Coordinates of C-alpha atoms in Angstrom, one line a residue:
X1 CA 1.9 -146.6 -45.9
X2 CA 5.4 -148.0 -45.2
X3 CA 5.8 -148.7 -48.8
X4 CA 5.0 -145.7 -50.3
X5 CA 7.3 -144.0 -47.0
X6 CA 10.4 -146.1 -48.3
X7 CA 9.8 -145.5 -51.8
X8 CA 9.4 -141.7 -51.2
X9 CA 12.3 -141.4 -49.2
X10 CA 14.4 -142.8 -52.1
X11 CA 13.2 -140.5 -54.9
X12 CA 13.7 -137.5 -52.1
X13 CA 17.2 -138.5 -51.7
X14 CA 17.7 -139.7 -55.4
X15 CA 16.5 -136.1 -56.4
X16 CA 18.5 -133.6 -53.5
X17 CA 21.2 -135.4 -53.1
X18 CA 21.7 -135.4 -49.7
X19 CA 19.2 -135.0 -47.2
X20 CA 19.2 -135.2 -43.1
X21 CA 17.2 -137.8 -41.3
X22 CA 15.8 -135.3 -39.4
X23 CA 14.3 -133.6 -42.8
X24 CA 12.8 -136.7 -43.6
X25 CA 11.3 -137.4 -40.4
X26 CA 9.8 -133.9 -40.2
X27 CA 8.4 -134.3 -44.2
X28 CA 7.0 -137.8 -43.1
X29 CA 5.9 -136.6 -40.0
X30 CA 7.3 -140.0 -38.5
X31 CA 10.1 -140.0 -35.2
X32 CA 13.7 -140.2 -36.6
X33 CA 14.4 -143.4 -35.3
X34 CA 11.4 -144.7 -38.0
X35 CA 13.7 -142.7 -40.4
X36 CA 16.5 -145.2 -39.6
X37 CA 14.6 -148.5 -39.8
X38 CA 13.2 -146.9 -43.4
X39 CA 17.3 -146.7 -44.3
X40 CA 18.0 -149.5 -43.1
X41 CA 15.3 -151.8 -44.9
X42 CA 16.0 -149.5 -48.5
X43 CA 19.7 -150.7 -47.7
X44 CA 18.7 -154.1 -47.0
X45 CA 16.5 -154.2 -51.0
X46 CA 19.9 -153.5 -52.6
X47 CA 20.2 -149.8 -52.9
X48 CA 23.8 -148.0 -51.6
X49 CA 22.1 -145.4 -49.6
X50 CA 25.4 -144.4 -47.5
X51 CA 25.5 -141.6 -44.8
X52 CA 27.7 -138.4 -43.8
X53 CA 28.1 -137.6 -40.0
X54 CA 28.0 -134.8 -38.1
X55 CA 27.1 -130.7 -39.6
X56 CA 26.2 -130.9 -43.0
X57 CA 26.0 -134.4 -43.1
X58 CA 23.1 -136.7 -44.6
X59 CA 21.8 -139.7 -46.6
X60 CA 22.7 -140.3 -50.1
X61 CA 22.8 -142.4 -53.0
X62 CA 25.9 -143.6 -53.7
X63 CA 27.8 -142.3 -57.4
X64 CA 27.3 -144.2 -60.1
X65 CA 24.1 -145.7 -59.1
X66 CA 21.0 -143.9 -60.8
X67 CA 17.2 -144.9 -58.9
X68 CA 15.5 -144.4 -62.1
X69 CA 17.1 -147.2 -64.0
X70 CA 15.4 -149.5 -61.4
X71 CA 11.8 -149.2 -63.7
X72 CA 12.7 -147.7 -67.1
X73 CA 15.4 -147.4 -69.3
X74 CA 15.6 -144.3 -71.9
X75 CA 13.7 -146.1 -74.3
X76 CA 10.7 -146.6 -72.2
X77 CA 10.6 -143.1 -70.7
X78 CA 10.3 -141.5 -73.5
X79 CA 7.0 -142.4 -74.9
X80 CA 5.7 -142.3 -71.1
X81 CA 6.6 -139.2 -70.5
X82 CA 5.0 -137.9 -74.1
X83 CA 1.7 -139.9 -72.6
X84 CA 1.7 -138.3 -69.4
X85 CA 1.6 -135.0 -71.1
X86 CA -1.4 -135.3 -73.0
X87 CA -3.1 -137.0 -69.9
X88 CA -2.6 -133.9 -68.2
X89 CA -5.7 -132.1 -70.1
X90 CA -7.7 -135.4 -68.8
X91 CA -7.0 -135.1 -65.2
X92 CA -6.7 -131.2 -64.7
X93 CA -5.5 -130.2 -61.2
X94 CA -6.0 -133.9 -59.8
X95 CA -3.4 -133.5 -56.9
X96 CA -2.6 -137.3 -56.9
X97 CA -2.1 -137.1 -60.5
X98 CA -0.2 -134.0 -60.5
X99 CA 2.3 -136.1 -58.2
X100 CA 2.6 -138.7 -60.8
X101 CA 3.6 -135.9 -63.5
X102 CA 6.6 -134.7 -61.3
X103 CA 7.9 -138.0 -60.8
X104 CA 8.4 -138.2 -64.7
X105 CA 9.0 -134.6 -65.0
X106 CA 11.9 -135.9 -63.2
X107 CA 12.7 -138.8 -65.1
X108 CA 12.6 -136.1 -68.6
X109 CA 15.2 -134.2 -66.9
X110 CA 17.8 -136.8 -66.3
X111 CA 16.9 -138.1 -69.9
X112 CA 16.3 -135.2 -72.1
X113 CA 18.6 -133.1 -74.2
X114 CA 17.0 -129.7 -74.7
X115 CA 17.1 -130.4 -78.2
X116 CA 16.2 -133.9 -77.9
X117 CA 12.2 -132.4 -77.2
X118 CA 9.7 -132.5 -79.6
X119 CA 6.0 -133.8 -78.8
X120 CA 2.7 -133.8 -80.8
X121 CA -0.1 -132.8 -78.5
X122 CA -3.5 -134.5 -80.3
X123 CA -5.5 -134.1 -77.2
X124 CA -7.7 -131.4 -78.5
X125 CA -7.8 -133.3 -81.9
X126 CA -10.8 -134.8 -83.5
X127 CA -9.4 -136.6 -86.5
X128 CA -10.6 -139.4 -89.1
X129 CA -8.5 -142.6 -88.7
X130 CA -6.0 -142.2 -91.6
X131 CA -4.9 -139.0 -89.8
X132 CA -4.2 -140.7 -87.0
X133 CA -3.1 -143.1 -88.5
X134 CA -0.1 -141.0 -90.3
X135 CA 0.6 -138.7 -87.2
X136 CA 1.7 -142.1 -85.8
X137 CA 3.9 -143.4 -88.3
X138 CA 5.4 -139.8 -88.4
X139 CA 5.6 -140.3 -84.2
X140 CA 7.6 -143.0 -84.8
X141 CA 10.2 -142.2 -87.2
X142 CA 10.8 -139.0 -84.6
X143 CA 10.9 -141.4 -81.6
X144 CA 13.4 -143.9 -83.9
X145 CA 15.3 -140.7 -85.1
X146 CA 14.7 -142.2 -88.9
X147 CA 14.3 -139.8 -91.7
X148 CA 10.6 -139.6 -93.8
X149 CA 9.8 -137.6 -96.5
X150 CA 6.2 -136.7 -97.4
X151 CA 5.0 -136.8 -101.2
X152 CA 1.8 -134.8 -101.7

């Protein structure tokens, strides 16, 4: 439980900006002293969590420092992100699921130009191999931003 406690706290903080111990403590339902330790030992791992006294004050992550390039790079969030939107038909309203979604709803918002969007949904597809086959090579030429041309 304290994992997933110290984990959330960072992706809270990494995603308002600055937060008060006392909001985390009452989101976590935990004393805010247990809010302090949890600092502390994120601290301690390596992340510059630093912290604003008195009104208005909080935790934050530090400039220049971004949480999410601790597990992906652009690259790799990219074709997650396209695979966590066709999972969503699989799953439906799954609320632990869900939760996963908005983590790399996120993650497409601190990587994605509006522009930069384009996804092929096949989840309602049933399709003979050499489709599939050509709606990937076409996948990857978008994803590798390479030109293709199609002769019929």
């Amino acid at each position: 439980m304290r994992a997933h406690r110290l984990l959330s706290i960072l992706i809270i903080i990494s995603q308002k900006g600055l937060v008060t111990g006392m909001e985390l403590a009452e989101h976590f339902e935990v004393s805010l002293r247990t809010i302090y330790r949890d600092i502390e030992k994120i601290s301690e791992a390596g992340v510059p969590i630093a912290a604003v006294g008195g009104k208005g004050g909080g935790y934050y992550i530090m400039e220049n420092y971004n949480i999410n390039n601790l597990f992906f790079n652009k690259d790799e969030i990219q074709p997650l992100i396209a695979v966590m939107d066709n999972l969503k038909v699989l799953f439906g309203n799954n609320p632990q699921f869900n939760d996963i979604v908005l983590k790399f709803d996120t993650l497409r918002e601190n990587t994605e130009k509006p522009y930069e969007k384009l996804s092929i949904d096949m989840s309602h597809f049933s399709m003979e191999q050499e489709l599939r086959e050509f709606l990937f090579i076409i996948n990857k030429a978008i994803e590798e931003s390479r030109c293709w041309s199609l002769n019929i």
